[in-house]
mmCIF file of C-alpha atoms in Angstrom:
data_model
loop_
_atom_site.group_PDB
_atom_site.id
_atom_site.type_symbol
_atom_site.label_atom_id
_atom_site.label_comp_id
_atom_site.label_asym_id
_atom_site.label_seq_id
_atom_site.Cartn_x
_atom_site.Cartn_y
_atom_site.Cartn_z
ATOM 1 C CA MET A 2 133.266 130.377 98.909
ATOM 2 C CA ARG A 3 130.158 132.163 98.747
ATOM 3 C CA ALA A 4 126.734 130.681 99.207
ATOM 4 C CA ALA A 5 125.074 132.639 96.593
ATOM 5 C CA ASN A 6 127.854 131.554 93.789
ATOM 6 C CA VAL A 7 127.157 128.043 95.084
ATOM 7 C CA LEU A 8 123.543 128.181 94.601
ATOM 8 C CA HIS A 9 123.564 129.637 91.171
ATOM 9 C CA LEU A 10 125.685 127.582 89.876
ATOM 10 C CA GLY A 11 123.945 124.629 91.244
ATOM 11 C CA VAL A 12 120.884 125.887 89.661
ATOM 12 C CA LYS A 13 122.391 126.297 86.385
ATOM 13 C CA GLU A 14 123.716 122.500 86.752
ATOM 14 C CA LEU A 15 119.918 121.575 87.375
ATOM 15 C CA ARG A 16 119.087 123.376 84.406
ATOM 16 C CA GLY A 17 121.827 121.900 82.106
ATOM 17 C CA LEU A 18 120.579 118.430 83.342
ATOM 18 C CA ALA A 19 117.128 119.151 82.551
ATOM 19 C CA ARG A 20 117.915 119.973 79.113
ATOM 20 C CA ASP A 21 119.784 116.677 78.522
ATOM 21 C CA PRO A 22 116.817 114.344 77.871
ATOM 22 C CA MET A 23 118.999 110.932 77.651
ATOM 23 C CA MET A 24 120.379 111.725 81.218
ATOM 24 C CA LEU A 25 116.767 112.275 82.203
ATOM 25 C CA ILE A 26 115.935 109.046 80.971
ATOM 26 C CA LEU A 27 118.660 106.905 82.531
ATOM 27 C CA ILE A 28 117.642 108.538 86.005
ATOM 28 C CA VAL A 29 114.252 107.446 85.791
ATOM 29 C CA TYR A 30 114.863 104.029 84.199
ATOM 30 C CA ALA A 31 117.751 103.556 87.029
ATOM 31 C CA PHE A 32 115.157 104.077 89.697
ATOM 32 C CA THR A 33 112.022 102.751 88.407
ATOM 33 C CA LEU A 34 112.111 100.010 86.069
ATOM 34 C CA SER A 35 115.445 98.970 86.512
ATOM 35 C CA VAL A 36 114.890 98.366 90.090
ATOM 36 C CA TYR A 37 111.603 96.664 89.376
ATOM 37 C CA SER A 38 112.514 94.044 86.987
ATOM 38 C CA GLN A 39 116.269 93.159 88.259
ATOM 39 C CA SER A 40 114.631 92.642 91.533
ATOM 40 C CA ARG A 41 111.630 90.153 89.957
ATOM 41 C CA ALA A 42 114.769 88.494 87.655
ATOM 42 C CA ILE A 43 117.445 87.549 90.489
ATOM 43 C CA PRO A 44 118.758 84.502 89.266
ATOM 44 C CA GLU A 45 118.257 82.645 92.566
ATOM 45 C CA THR A 46 114.489 82.873 92.324
ATOM 46 C CA LEU A 47 112.413 80.447 91.261
ATOM 47 C CA ASN A 48 109.369 81.702 89.031
ATOM 48 C CA ARG A 49 106.941 79.758 86.883
ATOM 49 C CA ALA A 50 109.501 77.171 86.041
ATOM 50 C CA PRO A 51 107.847 74.581 83.435
ATOM 51 C CA ILE A 52 107.862 71.052 85.023
ATOM 52 C CA ALA A 53 106.295 67.609 83.606
ATOM 53 C CA ILE A 54 105.785 64.731 85.279
ATOM 54 C CA VAL A 55 105.722 61.216 83.844
ATOM 55 C CA ASP A 56 103.742 59.071 86.036
ATOM 56 C CA GLU A 57 104.117 55.413 85.519
ATOM 57 C CA ASP A 58 103.087 54.646 89.033
ATOM 58 C CA ARG A 59 99.268 56.095 88.882
ATOM 59 C CA SER A 60 99.057 55.579 92.491
ATOM 60 C CA PRO A 61 98.018 58.012 95.207
ATOM 61 C CA VAL A 62 101.282 58.905 96.389
ATOM 62 C CA SER A 63 102.212 59.960 92.630
ATOM 63 C CA ALA A 64 98.935 62.218 92.504
ATOM 64 C CA ARG A 65 99.869 63.667 95.590
ATOM 65 C CA ILE A 66 103.660 64.483 94.269
ATOM 66 C CA ALA A 67 101.967 66.005 90.998
ATOM 67 C CA SER A 68 99.670 68.025 93.061
ATOM 68 C CA ALA A 69 102.393 69.727 95.129
ATOM 69 C CA PHE A 70 103.707 71.781 92.124
ATOM 70 C CA TYR A 71 102.204 74.880 91.750
ATOM 71 C CA PRO A 72 102.401 78.511 90.941
ATOM 72 C CA PRO A 73 104.360 80.775 91.559
ATOM 73 C CA PHE A 74 107.344 78.517 91.645
ATOM 74 C CA PHE A 75 106.411 76.121 89.088
ATOM 75 C CA THR A 76 103.578 76.232 86.628
ATOM 76 C CA ALA A 77 100.781 73.781 86.795
ATOM 77 C CA PRO A 78 102.814 70.548 85.691
ATOM 78 C CA ARG A 79 102.048 68.653 82.381
ATOM 79 C CA LEU A 80 101.321 65.001 82.722
ATOM 80 C CA ILE A 81 103.299 63.279 79.677
ATOM 81 C CA ASP A 82 104.651 59.592 78.952
ATOM 82 C CA ALA A 83 108.115 58.732 78.693
ATOM 83 C CA ALA A 84 108.315 58.784 75.154
ATOM 84 C CA GLU A 85 107.643 62.704 75.273
ATOM 85 C CA MET A 86 109.948 63.591 77.825
ATOM 86 C CA ASP A 87 112.981 63.561 75.753
ATOM 87 C CA ARG A 88 111.176 65.773 72.962
ATOM 88 C CA LEU A 89 109.901 68.301 74.955
ATOM 89 C CA MET A 90 113.387 68.662 77.148
ATOM 90 C CA ASP A 91 114.923 69.143 73.564
ATOM 91 C CA GLN A 92 112.872 71.544 72.371
ATOM 92 C CA GLY A 93 113.005 73.329 75.624
ATOM 93 C CA GLU A 94 109.310 73.594 76.592
ATOM 94 C CA ILE A 95 110.061 72.175 80.152
ATOM 95 C CA ALA A 96 112.886 72.908 82.407
ATOM 96 C CA PHE A 97 112.250 70.062 84.758
ATOM 97 C CA ALA A 98 110.681 66.220 83.930
ATOM 98 C CA LEU A 99 110.201 64.218 87.271
ATOM 99 C CA ASP A 100 109.870 60.488 86.169
ATOM 100 C CA ILE A 101 107.620 58.416 89.031
ATOM 101 C CA PRO A 102 108.870 54.456 88.305
ATOM 102 C CA ALA A 103 106.120 51.975 88.237
ATOM 103 C CA ASP A 104 105.450 50.117 91.855
ATOM 104 C CA PHE A 105 106.718 53.313 93.437
ATOM 105 C CA GLN A 106 104.221 52.996 96.233
ATOM 106 C CA ARG A 107 104.310 49.668 96.545
ATOM 107 C CA ASP A 108 107.962 49.641 97.046
ATOM 108 C CA LEU A 109 107.955 52.711 99.583
ATOM 109 C CA LEU A 110 105.039 50.970 101.847
ATOM 110 C CA ALA A 111 107.485 47.761 101.828
ATOM 111 C CA GLY A 112 110.220 49.746 103.257
ATOM 112 C CA ARG A 113 112.378 49.914 100.134
ATOM 113 C CA ALA A 114 114.297 52.879 99.096
ATOM 114 C CA PRO A 115 112.518 53.674 95.498
ATOM 115 C CA THR A 116 114.288 56.163 93.222
ATOM 116 C CA ILE A 117 112.669 58.829 91.292
ATOM 117 C CA GLN A 118 114.155 60.337 88.406
ATOM 118 C CA LEU A 119 114.380 64.247 87.975
ATOM 119 C CA ASN A 120 115.789 65.286 84.425
ATOM 120 C CA VAL A 121 116.556 69.172 84.585
ATOM 121 C CA ASP A 122 117.561 71.281 81.594
ATOM 122 C CA ALA A 123 120.918 72.462 82.693
ATOM 123 C CA THR A 124 121.056 75.427 79.984
ATOM 124 C CA ARG A 125 118.838 77.176 82.331
ATOM 125 C CA MET A 126 121.608 77.631 84.768
ATOM 126 C CA SER A 127 119.884 79.614 87.257
ATOM 127 C CA GLN A 128 116.340 77.726 87.157
ATOM 128 C CA GLY A 129 118.251 74.474 87.168
ATOM 129 C CA LEU A 130 120.547 75.183 90.124
ATOM 130 C CA SER A 131 117.647 76.458 92.341
ATOM 131 C CA GLY A 132 114.669 74.494 91.027
ATOM 132 C CA ALA A 133 116.229 71.011 91.600
ATOM 133 C CA GLY A 134 116.492 71.725 95.079
ATOM 134 C CA TYR A 135 112.562 73.136 95.362
ATOM 135 C CA VAL A 136 111.776 69.573 93.558
ATOM 136 C CA GLN A 137 114.102 67.745 95.947
ATOM 137 C CA ALA A 138 112.246 69.357 98.917
ATOM 138 C CA ILE A 139 108.837 69.117 97.880
ATOM 139 C CA VAL A 140 108.891 65.257 96.538
ATOM 140 C CA SER A 141 110.729 64.395 100.058
ATOM 141 C CA GLY A 142 108.480 65.937 101.992
ATOM 142 C CA GLU A 143 105.608 64.557 100.166
ATOM 143 C CA VAL A 144 106.680 60.978 100.377
ATOM 144 C CA THR A 145 107.217 61.235 103.865
ATOM 145 C CA ALA A 146 104.008 62.754 104.896
ATOM 146 C CA PHE A 147 102.291 59.788 102.933
ATOM 147 C CA ALA A 148 104.755 57.240 104.294
ATOM 148 C CA ASP A 149 103.760 58.461 108.179
ATOM 149 C CA ARG A 150 100.294 57.497 107.648
ATOM 150 C CA TYR A 151 101.103 54.075 106.874
ATOM 151 C CA ARG A 152 104.156 53.034 109.126
ATOM 152 C CA ALA A 153 105.553 54.358 112.199
ATOM 153 C CA VAL A 154 108.495 56.463 111.426
ATOM 154 C CA ALA A 155 110.880 57.103 114.848
ATOM 155 C CA THR A 156 110.614 60.508 116.285
ATOM 156 C CA PRO A 157 114.092 62.434 116.229
ATOM 157 C CA PRO A 158 115.299 63.190 119.787
ATOM 158 C CA ALA A 159 115.656 66.942 118.660
ATOM 159 C CA ASP A 160 113.361 68.949 116.358
ATOM 160 C CA LEU A 161 114.887 72.023 114.850
ATOM 161 C CA VAL A 162 112.543 74.795 114.469
ATOM 162 C CA ILE A 163 113.595 77.778 111.830
ATOM 163 C CA ARG A 164 112.275 80.993 112.648
ATOM 164 C CA ALA A 165 113.625 83.631 109.702
ATOM 165 C CA ARG A 166 113.733 87.150 111.044
ATOM 166 C CA PHE A 167 113.201 90.358 108.853
ATOM 167 C CA ASN A 168 112.548 88.120 105.631
ATOM 168 C CA PRO A 169 110.077 85.240 106.996
ATOM 169 C CA GLY A 170 109.219 83.779 103.616
ATOM 170 C CA LEU A 171 113.035 84.108 102.591
ATOM 171 C CA ASP A 172 112.243 86.242 99.342
ATOM 172 C CA LYS A 173 115.039 86.965 97.632
ATOM 173 C CA THR A 174 113.265 90.068 95.698
ATOM 174 C CA TRP A 175 112.846 91.704 99.266
ATOM 175 C CA PHE A 176 117.096 91.512 99.311
ATOM 176 C CA GLY A 177 117.477 92.299 95.760
ATOM 177 C CA ALA A 178 115.231 95.643 95.639
ATOM 178 C CA VAL A 179 117.184 97.468 97.851
ATOM 179 C CA MET A 180 120.615 96.196 96.497
ATOM 180 C CA ASN A 181 119.702 97.691 93.108
ATOM 181 C CA VAL A 182 118.897 100.970 94.761
ATOM 182 C CA ILE A 183 121.845 101.100 96.611
ATOM 183 C CA ASN A 184 123.953 100.305 93.321
ATOM 184 C CA ASN A 185 122.156 102.933 91.471
ATOM 185 C CA VAL A 186 122.715 105.579 93.680
ATOM 186 C CA ALA A 187 126.337 104.767 93.643
ATOM 187 C CA MET A 188 126.361 104.873 89.877
ATOM 188 C CA LEU A 189 123.961 107.540 88.814
ATOM 189 C CA SER A 190 125.800 109.926 91.393
ATOM 190 C CA ILE A 191 129.486 109.315 89.788
ATOM 191 C CA ILE A 192 127.836 109.563 86.420
ATOM 192 C CA LEU A 193 126.032 112.564 86.639
ATOM 193 C CA ALA A 194 129.014 114.521 88.789
ATOM 194 C CA GLY A 195 131.255 113.567 86.337
ATOM 195 C CA ALA A 196 129.542 114.051 83.025
ATOM 196 C CA ALA A 197 128.550 117.426 84.390
ATOM 197 C CA LEU A 198 132.133 118.223 84.317
ATOM 198 C CA ILE A 199 133.118 116.857 81.146
ATOM 199 C CA ARG A 200 130.279 118.558 79.325
ATOM 200 C CA GLU A 201 131.363 122.143 80.817
ATOM 201 C CA ARG A 202 134.680 121.182 79.053
ATOM 202 C CA GLU A 203 133.221 119.988 75.868
ATOM 203 C CA HIS A 204 130.959 123.013 75.555
ATOM 204 C CA GLY A 205 133.800 125.703 76.439
ATOM 205 C CA THR A 206 131.732 127.093 79.370
ATOM 206 C CA ILE A 207 134.326 126.111 82.039
ATOM 207 C CA GLU A 208 136.572 128.845 80.531
ATOM 208 C CA HIS A 209 133.526 131.381 80.967
ATOM 209 C CA LEU A 210 133.286 130.295 84.659
ATOM 210 C CA LEU A 211 136.823 130.791 85.230
ATOM 211 C CA VAL A 212 136.810 134.458 84.073
ATOM 212 C CA MET A 213 133.878 135.082 86.681
ATOM 213 C CA PRO A 214 134.497 135.830 90.451
ATOM 214 C CA VAL A 215 133.988 132.051 91.120
ATOM 215 C CA SER A 216 136.333 129.476 92.670
ATOM 216 C CA ALA A 217 137.201 126.232 92.027
ATOM 217 C CA GLY A 218 135.456 125.168 95.356
ATOM 218 C CA ASP A 219 132.447 127.047 94.369
ATOM 219 C CA ILE A 220 132.097 124.989 91.057
ATOM 220 C CA MET A 221 132.586 121.618 92.632
ATOM 221 C CA VAL A 222 130.265 122.174 95.631
ATOM 222 C CA ALA A 223 127.619 123.389 93.103
ATOM 223 C CA LYS A 224 127.940 120.342 91.233
ATOM 224 C CA ILE A 225 127.888 117.706 94.146
ATOM 225 C CA TRP A 226 124.700 119.591 95.879
ATOM 226 C CA SER A 227 122.943 119.612 92.505
ATOM 227 C CA MET A 228 123.416 116.107 91.457
ATOM 228 C CA SER A 229 123.272 115.004 94.803
ATOM 229 C CA LEU A 230 119.643 116.396 95.193
ATOM 230 C CA VAL A 231 118.225 114.647 92.184
ATOM 231 C CA VAL A 232 119.971 111.348 93.000
ATOM 232 C CA LEU A 233 118.549 111.699 96.346
ATOM 233 C CA ALA A 234 114.941 112.669 95.136
ATOM 234 C CA ALA A 235 114.993 109.669 92.649
ATOM 235 C CA THR A 236 115.896 107.233 95.818
ATOM 236 C CA ALA A 237 113.160 108.523 97.965
ATOM 237 C CA PHE A 238 110.791 108.046 95.198
ATOM 238 C CA SER A 239 112.284 104.548 94.460
ATOM 239 C CA ILE A 240 112.057 103.755 97.896
ATOM 240 C CA TYR A 241 108.275 104.413 98.386
ATOM 241 C CA ALA A 242 107.210 104.085 94.927
ATOM 242 C CA ILE A 243 108.869 100.979 93.805
ATOM 243 C CA VAL A 244 110.312 99.085 96.607
ATOM 244 C CA GLU A 245 107.707 99.449 99.058
ATOM 245 C CA GLY A 246 104.398 100.187 96.552
ATOM 246 C CA ALA A 247 105.426 98.033 93.329
ATOM 247 C CA LEU A 248 107.276 95.024 95.231
ATOM 248 C CA GLY A 249 105.676 94.923 98.141
ATOM 249 C CA VAL A 250 108.973 94.718 100.187
ATOM 250 C CA PRO A 251 108.200 95.859 103.845
ATOM 251 C CA ILE A 252 110.332 98.900 105.496
ATOM 252 C CA TYR A 253 110.945 98.126 108.738
ATOM 253 C CA GLY A 254 113.236 101.182 109.751
ATOM 254 C CA SER A 255 113.203 104.839 109.107
ATOM 255 C CA VAL A 256 113.315 106.259 105.542
ATOM 256 C CA SER A 257 114.370 109.396 106.714
ATOM 257 C CA LEU A 258 117.476 107.959 108.584
ATOM 258 C CA PHE A 259 118.412 106.151 105.358
ATOM 259 C CA LEU A 260 117.984 109.103 103.230
ATOM 260 C CA PHE A 261 120.560 110.890 105.619
ATOM 261 C CA GLY A 262 122.851 108.258 105.120
ATOM 262 C CA ALA A 263 122.460 108.206 101.592
ATOM 263 C CA ALA A 264 123.080 112.121 101.576
ATOM 264 C CA LEU A 265 126.615 111.249 102.967
ATOM 265 C CA GLN A 266 127.227 108.778 100.824
ATOM 266 C CA LEU A 267 126.145 110.904 97.589
ATOM 267 C CA PHE A 268 128.977 113.403 98.998
ATOM 268 C CA ALA A 269 131.488 110.553 98.775
ATOM 269 C CA THR A 270 130.404 109.177 95.277
ATOM 270 C CA THR A 271 129.720 112.876 93.580
ATOM 271 C CA SER A 272 133.321 113.895 94.675
ATOM 272 C CA LEU A 273 134.713 110.523 93.269
ATOM 273 C CA GLY A 274 132.731 111.177 90.019
ATOM 274 C CA VAL A 275 134.449 114.907 89.818
ATOM 275 C CA PHE A 276 137.714 113.416 90.270
ATOM 276 C CA LEU A 277 137.117 110.781 87.799
ATOM 277 C CA ALA A 278 136.418 113.527 85.257
ATOM 278 C CA THR A 279 139.389 115.438 85.806
ATOM 279 C CA LEU A 280 141.281 112.488 84.906
ATOM 280 C CA ALA A 281 139.301 111.691 81.619
ATOM 281 C CA GLY A 282 139.540 113.971 78.742
ATOM 282 C CA SER A 283 136.011 112.790 77.277
ATOM 283 C CA MET A 284 132.840 110.763 78.102
ATOM 284 C CA PRO A 285 134.486 107.491 76.440
ATOM 285 C CA GLN A 286 137.385 107.890 78.632
ATOM 286 C CA PHE A 287 135.292 108.530 81.675
ATOM 287 C CA GLY A 288 133.056 105.538 80.896
ATOM 288 C CA MET A 289 136.124 103.243 81.012
ATOM 289 C CA LEU A 290 137.399 104.629 84.183
ATOM 290 C CA LEU A 291 133.933 104.257 85.769
ATOM 291 C CA MET A 292 133.942 100.562 84.870
ATOM 292 C CA LEU A 293 137.078 99.974 86.820
ATOM 293 C CA VAL A 294 135.781 101.763 89.752
ATOM 294 C CA LEU A 295 132.206 100.764 90.140
ATOM 295 C CA LEU A 296 132.290 97.336 89.505
ATOM 296 C CA PRO A 297 134.739 96.714 92.573
ATOM 297 C CA LEU A 298 132.587 99.019 94.481
ATOM 298 C CA GLN A 299 129.389 97.304 93.377
ATOM 299 C CA ILE A 300 130.528 93.470 94.009
ATOM 300 C CA LEU A 301 133.117 94.000 96.904
ATOM 301 C CA SER A 302 130.486 96.205 99.291
ATOM 302 C CA GLY A 303 129.078 93.234 100.856
ATOM 303 C CA GLY A 304 125.745 94.154 98.822
ATOM 304 C CA ALA A 305 126.347 91.126 96.291
ATOM 305 C CA THR A 306 128.498 88.543 98.343
ATOM 306 C CA PRO A 307 128.895 88.638 101.936
ATOM 307 C CA ARG A 308 132.129 90.244 103.320
ATOM 308 C CA GLU A 309 132.857 87.540 105.648
ATOM 309 C CA SER A 310 133.246 85.219 102.828
ATOM 310 C CA MET A 311 135.820 87.639 101.318
ATOM 311 C CA PRO A 312 139.921 87.285 101.714
ATOM 312 C CA GLU A 313 140.866 89.529 104.686
ATOM 313 C CA ALA A 314 142.972 91.618 102.661
ATOM 314 C CA ILE A 315 139.670 92.478 100.355
ATOM 315 C CA ARG A 316 137.624 92.955 103.736
ATOM 316 C CA THR A 317 140.534 95.585 104.916
ATOM 317 C CA LEU A 318 140.987 97.499 101.811
ATOM 318 C CA MET A 319 137.067 98.050 100.885
ATOM 319 C CA LEU A 320 136.687 99.689 104.628
ATOM 320 C CA ALA A 321 137.924 102.827 102.734
ATOM 321 C CA ALA A 322 134.883 102.762 100.111
ATOM 322 C CA PRO A 323 131.880 104.621 101.164
ATOM 323 C CA ASN A 324 129.531 101.409 99.546
ATOM 324 C CA THR A 325 130.959 99.201 101.999
ATOM 325 C CA HIS A 326 129.514 101.598 105.224
ATOM 326 C CA PHE A 327 126.362 102.270 102.969
ATOM 327 C CA VAL A 328 125.585 98.696 102.280
ATOM 328 C CA MET A 329 125.836 97.995 106.277
ATOM 329 C CA LEU A 330 123.540 100.817 106.977
ATOM 330 C CA ALA A 331 120.981 100.423 104.571
ATOM 331 C CA GLN A 332 120.626 96.734 105.563
ATOM 332 C CA SER A 333 120.552 97.881 109.311
ATOM 333 C CA VAL A 334 117.856 100.476 108.763
ATOM 334 C CA LEU A 335 115.681 99.025 106.203
ATOM 335 C CA TYR A 336 115.982 95.666 106.807
ATOM 336 C CA ARG A 337 116.175 95.393 110.984
ATOM 337 C CA GLY A 338 114.655 98.583 111.852
ATOM 338 C CA ALA A 339 118.060 99.925 113.184
ATOM 339 C CA GLY A 340 118.236 103.525 114.687
ATOM 340 C CA LEU A 341 121.112 106.276 114.894
ATOM 341 C CA SER A 342 122.312 104.322 118.303
ATOM 342 C CA VAL A 343 123.332 101.526 115.812
ATOM 343 C CA ILE A 344 124.445 102.924 112.467
ATOM 344 C CA TRP A 345 126.414 105.852 113.724
ATOM 345 C CA PRO A 346 129.938 104.116 112.993
ATOM 346 C CA GLN A 347 128.738 104.010 109.234
ATOM 347 C CA LEU A 348 127.849 107.479 109.340
ATOM 348 C CA LEU A 349 130.871 108.461 110.800
ATOM 349 C CA ALA A 350 132.799 106.597 108.161
ATOM 350 C CA LEU A 351 130.611 108.009 105.394
ATOM 351 C CA ALA A 352 131.453 111.360 106.707
ATOM 352 C CA GLY A 353 135.180 110.848 106.967
ATOM 353 C CA ILE A 354 135.668 109.042 103.481
ATOM 354 C CA GLY A 355 133.543 111.931 101.742
ATOM 355 C CA ALA A 356 135.406 114.690 103.421
ATOM 356 C CA ALA A 357 139.095 112.794 102.370
ATOM 357 C CA PHE A 358 137.313 112.237 98.738
ATOM 358 C CA PHE A 359 136.139 115.912 98.294
ATOM 359 C CA ALA A 360 139.542 117.323 99.591
ATOM 360 C CA PHE A 361 141.455 115.267 97.238
ATOM 361 C CA SER A 362 139.115 115.700 94.396
ATOM 362 C CA LEU A 363 139.166 119.392 94.860
ATOM 363 C CA ALA A 364 142.765 119.571 94.869
ATOM 364 C CA ARG A 365 142.662 117.591 91.800
ATOM 365 C CA PHE A 366 140.255 119.947 89.984
ATOM 366 C CA ARG A 367 142.165 123.003 90.716
ATOM 367 C CA ARG A 368 145.516 121.603 89.168
ATOM 368 C CA SER A 369 143.240 120.617 86.035
ATOM 369 C CA LEU A 370 142.118 124.262 85.754
ATOM 370 C CA ARG A 371 145.897 125.831 85.816
#
């Protein structure tokens, strides 16, 4: 393997990518608009949910409850009567309708247990699930605070004080932004490396390369470093401009250390992309193989679901996947500000998995050229 051959072949790959507008659009979209929009639209995040209140009591406590709903979680509450509630729910204009019955304050101060009816539009599944909990917490807090002013409440023997570290506001956008970048790193690296090899076959240039004084290793390493460089540059831009800039997610650790881990991740995933391309005869076949590989990598790596909630067999099996270690590394560095002394096991694992993927893919690539 000659360094000059690898360099020139890699530059050729970059020039070929620059002449492919659809791939360029995909790269730009994946690390900008896709990261921003998916982070803002996380299903569990409640944002400007429309709510209406039927205030049959018209008391200070009902007014206090109505004033507790405001952006960004809810829109300003619409005060309606009972006859309008069903119509607005049927038309989909409101997601929540809170019905405060008459004599609610009187029953509350008398020590009774009055009830408030909450109607939820269950067709808005994500908003309905999380929003009902928000409404319950807000109403309970306001009613308790109001009742404490008029009658003594026994002080609990112990008070639980919650301090959320690394994400004090429990904002799911902070988590989703970094996870979207991680998922796109794996997706784009596999696609670019695999598409580069398939494009060589479709255009007939792979035969031209084989009659030149270059080896299969030269060709494969050139594709790996060139495509990895593109994804790494896009990742750095996305972290600084989109995650930290547009979304306002604070980065506690070293971005340089994260990018070093991303480079090892790219070494593994681009090798995997070359291997999938040797199995596929065309881009449609490559796309089908990509779905079979990419979905488990993203869903079972610990980014979407905690690994502790998975069966033991799945947890052990996914230790062979680079995404599992990259998710651990990214969360430790970007969320908790961890240094090299903490993440070195993940770095070693990524290097080992990448070396194994590279050796296996190179052997397969050489056999496919015979």
